[in-house]
Short mmCIF file of C-alpha atoms in Angstrom, two decimals:
data_model
loop_
_atom_site.label_atom_id
_atom_site.label_comp_id
_atom_site.label_asym_id
_atom_site.label_seq_id
_atom_site.Cartn_x
_atom_site.Cartn_y
_atom_site.Cartn_z
CA MET I 1 -198.11 -13.59 -88.90
CA ALA I 2 -202.47 -13.15 -89.07
CA ALA I 3 -204.09 -15.61 -90.34
CA PRO I 4 -205.39 -16.01 -93.27
CA HIS I 5 -209.02 -15.49 -93.99
CA ASP I 6 -211.60 -18.77 -94.92
CA PHE I 7 -213.50 -18.05 -97.49
CA SER I 8 -215.34 -21.91 -97.64
CA HIS I 9 -218.19 -20.44 -96.60
CA GLN I 10 -218.72 -18.07 -100.02
CA ARG I 11 -217.76 -21.75 -102.24
CA VAL I 12 -220.45 -24.35 -104.26
CA THR I 13 -220.61 -27.70 -102.29
CA HIS I 14 -223.89 -29.54 -103.45
CA ARG I 15 -225.64 -29.53 -106.32
CA SER I 16 -227.93 -31.97 -106.96
CA ALA I 17 -231.54 -32.09 -110.00
CA TYR I 18 -232.90 -28.69 -109.86
CA THR I 19 -236.75 -27.87 -110.26
CA THR I 20 -237.20 -24.15 -111.93
CA PRO I 21 -239.12 -22.08 -109.59
CA GLU I 22 -241.97 -19.65 -110.80
CA ILE I 23 -240.76 -18.19 -112.45
CA SER I 24 -242.82 -14.34 -113.52
CA ASP I 25 -242.26 -12.29 -116.87
CA GLU I 26 -244.52 -9.71 -115.65
CA PHE I 27 -241.75 -7.03 -115.15
CA ALA I 28 -238.79 -8.12 -117.84
CA LEU I 29 -236.59 -5.07 -119.40
CA VAL I 30 -237.15 -5.02 -123.00
CA PRO I 31 -233.90 -5.18 -124.53
CA SER I 32 -233.00 -0.96 -126.76
CA GLU I 33 -230.68 0.04 -128.41
CA GLU I 34 -229.69 3.01 -125.29
CA ARG I 35 -229.24 0.20 -122.84
CA LEU I 36 -227.32 -2.15 -124.77
CA ASP I 37 -225.32 1.09 -125.87
CA LEU I 38 -224.89 2.57 -122.26
CA THR I 39 -223.04 -1.39 -121.34
CA ARG I 40 -221.10 -1.28 -124.20
CA GLU I 41 -219.75 2.12 -122.38
CA TYR I 42 -219.77 1.16 -118.28
CA PHE I 43 -217.97 -2.38 -119.61
CA TYR I 44 -215.17 0.12 -121.80
CA LEU I 45 -214.82 2.24 -119.17
CA HIS I 46 -214.61 -0.33 -116.83
CA ASN I 47 -213.67 -3.83 -117.68
CA PRO I 48 -211.98 -4.27 -121.75
CA SER I 49 -210.87 -7.50 -121.53
CA PHE I 50 -214.56 -8.47 -121.08
CA PHE I 51 -215.69 -5.39 -123.61
CA GLU I 52 -212.58 -6.47 -126.43
CA GLU I 53 -214.36 -10.13 -126.18
CA MET I 54 -217.89 -9.78 -125.01
CA THR I 55 -220.61 -11.45 -126.67
CA GLU I 56 -224.23 -10.09 -128.16
CA SER I 57 -227.52 -12.38 -127.96
CA SER I 58 -230.98 -10.86 -128.01
CA GLY I 59 -230.09 -7.35 -128.02
CA TRP I 60 -228.28 -8.38 -124.37
CA ILE I 61 -224.39 -8.56 -123.73
CA THR I 62 -223.71 -12.22 -122.68
CA MET I 63 -221.72 -14.21 -119.89
CA THR I 64 -220.80 -17.20 -118.36
CA PRO I 65 -221.93 -16.98 -114.74
CA ARG I 66 -219.54 -17.45 -111.99
CA VAL I 67 -221.24 -16.47 -109.16
CA ILE I 68 -224.64 -15.23 -107.31
CA VAL I 69 -224.62 -12.45 -105.83
CA VAL I 70 -227.13 -11.69 -103.19
CA HIS I 71 -228.79 -7.98 -102.60
CA TYR I 72 -231.53 -6.82 -100.86
CA THR I 73 -233.21 -3.28 -102.61
CA ALA I 74 -233.22 -0.53 -99.91
CA LYS I 75 -237.05 0.07 -100.99
CA PRO I 76 -240.05 -1.12 -99.37
CA THR I 77 -242.11 -2.26 -101.99
CA LEU I 78 -242.01 -3.89 -105.25
CA LYS I 79 -242.58 -0.99 -107.43
CA GLU I 80 -240.51 1.64 -105.76
CA THR I 81 -237.28 -0.99 -106.87
CA ILE I 82 -239.11 -2.01 -110.94
CA ASP I 83 -239.42 1.48 -111.09
CA TYR I 84 -236.10 2.53 -110.23
CA PHE I 85 -234.20 -0.49 -113.04
CA GLN I 86 -237.00 0.12 -115.11
CA PRO I 87 -234.75 3.89 -117.14
CA ASN I 88 -232.24 2.95 -119.09
CA ARG I 89 -229.54 5.50 -116.99
CA ILE I 90 -229.08 5.90 -113.62
CA ALA I 91 -230.27 8.04 -111.48
CA SER I 92 -228.29 12.09 -110.90
CA ASP I 93 -228.99 11.10 -107.27
CA ARG I 94 -226.28 8.13 -107.06
CA ALA I 95 -223.45 10.25 -107.13
CA GLN I 96 -220.47 8.05 -106.83
CA VAL I 97 -221.99 5.60 -108.83
CA ALA I 98 -223.22 7.52 -111.90
CA ALA I 99 -219.94 8.95 -112.30
CA ASN I 100 -218.87 6.15 -113.36
CA GLY I 101 -220.79 5.52 -116.37
CA ASP I 102 -224.68 6.33 -117.43
CA LEU I 103 -225.74 2.87 -117.32
CA ASN I 104 -228.71 2.24 -114.43
CA VAL I 105 -228.16 -0.26 -111.71
CA GLY I 106 -229.89 -3.62 -112.69
CA ILE I 107 -230.51 -6.85 -111.40
CA GLN I 108 -231.18 -10.50 -113.44
CA PHE I 109 -233.94 -11.74 -110.35
CA VAL I 110 -236.13 -9.81 -107.82
CA VAL I 111 -237.95 -11.34 -104.52
CA ASP I 112 -240.79 -9.69 -103.40
CA THR I 113 -241.29 -9.78 -99.41
CA ASP I 114 -243.97 -12.72 -100.38
CA GLY I 115 -241.66 -15.16 -101.77
CA ARG I 116 -241.88 -14.16 -106.20
CA ILE I 117 -239.47 -13.68 -108.39
CA TYR I 118 -240.10 -11.90 -110.82
CA ARG I 119 -237.14 -11.51 -113.71
CA SER I 120 -236.01 -8.70 -114.78
CA TYR I 121 -232.93 -8.74 -117.03
CA PRO I 122 -231.70 -12.87 -118.79
CA GLU I 123 -230.62 -14.46 -116.37
CA ASN I 124 -227.14 -14.87 -119.07
CA ALA I 125 -227.33 -11.78 -119.48
CA VAL I 126 -225.00 -8.89 -117.77
CA SER I 127 -226.37 -6.24 -115.88
CA ARG I 128 -224.85 -3.72 -113.03
CA HIS I 129 -225.00 -4.62 -109.55
CA VAL I 130 -221.59 -5.17 -108.57
CA ILE I 131 -218.44 -4.01 -109.04
CA GLY I 132 -215.70 -5.92 -109.83
CA LEU I 133 -217.65 -8.51 -110.73
CA ASN I 134 -220.32 -7.93 -113.43
CA HIS I 135 -219.32 -10.26 -116.47
CA LEU I 136 -219.86 -13.15 -115.01
CA SER I 137 -222.50 -12.91 -111.86
CA ILE I 138 -226.41 -12.60 -111.62
CA GLY I 139 -227.42 -10.65 -109.01
CA ILE I 140 -230.27 -11.21 -107.18
CA GLU I 141 -232.53 -8.18 -105.77
CA ASN I 142 -234.83 -8.70 -102.33
CA VAL I 143 -237.00 -5.69 -101.39
CA GLY I 144 -236.62 -4.28 -98.21
CA ASP I 145 -234.14 -2.57 -96.38
CA SER I 146 -231.84 -4.69 -92.89
CA ASP I 147 -231.61 -7.66 -92.22
CA LEU I 148 -234.60 -11.38 -91.87
CA ASP I 149 -236.69 -10.07 -89.33
CA MET I 150 -235.27 -6.58 -88.18
CA GLY I 151 -238.37 -4.50 -88.10
CA GLU I 152 -241.54 -2.92 -90.35
CA ASP I 153 -239.13 -3.46 -94.12
CA GLY I 154 -236.86 -6.28 -92.51
CA LEU I 155 -236.41 -8.78 -95.64
CA THR I 156 -238.69 -11.72 -95.30
CA TRP I 157 -238.69 -16.29 -94.24
CA GLN I 158 -240.81 -16.44 -97.36
CA GLN I 159 -238.18 -14.39 -99.45
CA LEU I 160 -235.66 -17.08 -98.56
CA GLU I 161 -236.64 -19.20 -98.78
CA ALA I 162 -237.75 -18.25 -102.04
CA ASN I 163 -233.65 -17.55 -102.44
CA VAL I 164 -232.29 -21.40 -102.34
CA SER I 165 -235.55 -22.34 -104.76
CA LEU I 166 -233.70 -19.59 -106.65
CA ILE I 167 -229.85 -20.81 -106.59
CA ARG I 168 -230.42 -24.08 -106.67
CA TYR I 169 -232.17 -23.91 -109.43
CA LEU I 170 -229.25 -22.11 -110.63
CA ILE I 171 -226.77 -23.26 -109.80
CA GLY I 172 -227.65 -26.58 -111.14
CA LYS I 173 -228.51 -24.91 -114.15
CA TYR I 174 -224.94 -23.48 -114.45
CA PRO I 175 -222.17 -25.60 -113.44
CA THR I 176 -219.88 -22.90 -114.34
CA ILE I 177 -220.78 -21.48 -111.11
CA ASP I 178 -218.07 -21.53 -107.89
CA PHE I 179 -219.96 -19.09 -105.48
CA VAL I 180 -222.66 -17.58 -103.82
CA ILE I 181 -221.80 -14.46 -101.56
CA ALA I 182 -223.97 -11.86 -100.54
CA HIS I 183 -222.94 -8.28 -102.30
CA SER I 184 -221.63 -7.09 -99.04
CA GLU I 185 -218.35 -9.82 -99.17
CA TYR I 186 -217.98 -8.39 -103.58
CA ARG I 187 -214.88 -7.63 -101.86
CA ASP I 188 -213.24 -10.31 -100.21
CA LEU I 189 -212.49 -11.51 -103.94
CA GLU I 190 -210.36 -9.10 -104.23
CA ASP I 191 -208.05 -10.49 -101.57
CA PRO I 192 -205.24 -13.37 -103.25
CA GLY I 193 -206.36 -15.22 -100.82
CA HIS I 194 -209.88 -16.10 -101.99
CA PRO I 195 -210.09 -19.09 -105.04
CA GLY I 196 -212.40 -16.47 -106.23
CA HIS I 197 -209.80 -14.08 -106.40
CA ASP I 198 -209.20 -14.55 -110.91
CA LEU I 199 -213.11 -13.56 -111.40
CA PHE I 200 -212.85 -9.79 -109.92
CA PHE I 201 -211.54 -7.07 -112.53
CA GLU I 202 -212.28 -3.71 -111.95
CA GLN I 203 -210.00 -0.70 -113.71
CA PHE I 204 -210.24 1.35 -111.39
CA PRO I 205 -209.32 0.88 -108.05
CA ALA I 206 -210.62 3.71 -106.31
CA TYR I 207 -213.91 3.31 -107.39
CA ARG I 208 -215.64 0.79 -104.79
CA THR I 209 -219.32 1.06 -102.35
CA GLU I 210 -219.24 -0.20 -99.50
CA LYS I 211 -222.44 -2.58 -98.78
CA VAL I 212 -223.45 -4.07 -96.12
CA ASP I 213 -227.02 -6.13 -97.35
CA PRO I 214 -228.55 -8.41 -97.00
CA GLY I 215 -227.25 -9.29 -94.10
CA PRO I 216 -225.58 -11.51 -91.21
CA ARG I 217 -228.46 -13.68 -91.15
CA PHE I 218 -230.25 -13.45 -93.95
CA MET I 219 -226.21 -14.85 -95.26
CA ARG I 220 -226.09 -17.82 -92.31
CA GLU I 221 -229.45 -19.06 -93.08
CA LEU I 222 -229.77 -18.77 -96.36
CA ARG I 223 -225.84 -21.17 -96.53
CA LYS I 224 -227.82 -23.87 -93.87
CA ARG I 225 -230.49 -24.69 -96.23
CA LEU I 226 -227.82 -24.82 -99.72
CA LYS I 227 -225.86 -26.99 -97.72
CA THR I 228 -222.50 -25.26 -98.41
CA ARG I 229 -219.95 -25.55 -95.37
CA GLY I 230 -219.12 -23.28 -93.22
CA SER I 231 -221.25 -20.49 -91.96
CA HIS I 232 -220.41 -16.19 -92.03
#
């Protein structure tokens, strides 16, 4: 019999007094009735239970955050990233994603290569950034398309330090956050042995995408600095 997987490296184990990092609202999305309607439609399809109970505030659907998900953008510049997130509707070239709802992908935070942090969605508003966890996760997108220090468009040490500051702030502010995961690890929560297994919900079993971001080195260095147990 295979040994059970150890997911302890994903659990938040250290909380302390926090300071709020500098976060720019320069590119913050403005709520719109179209985006709100598309968000409702998305959850009606993919998480009916959340749809039935969801609450709205100031033009956004809100949540209680339980998970932080770390991504990279697969786009080399901040401008390309912001331009991609601005439309309400998903681009037609994302065939599998577009087939599962018209709502554009979105994120709560974007971190540029120089470490500057930008807000896109309110931090307690749901967005579409990770299958099965959108109803309770805060996402952080890092501009780049490969692991830490890997080539011209690899993630940077400035981004790493910004992620540390941002995540410390979030887990200090929201005691409900129990897990920090890589986008590449989102399917771990489907494992019945994962302590966050009950958090994952996706109505369609075939709707999954394979992810590699943000990379093992970035996550290893991030967890080392956050003082979570283990490494990955």
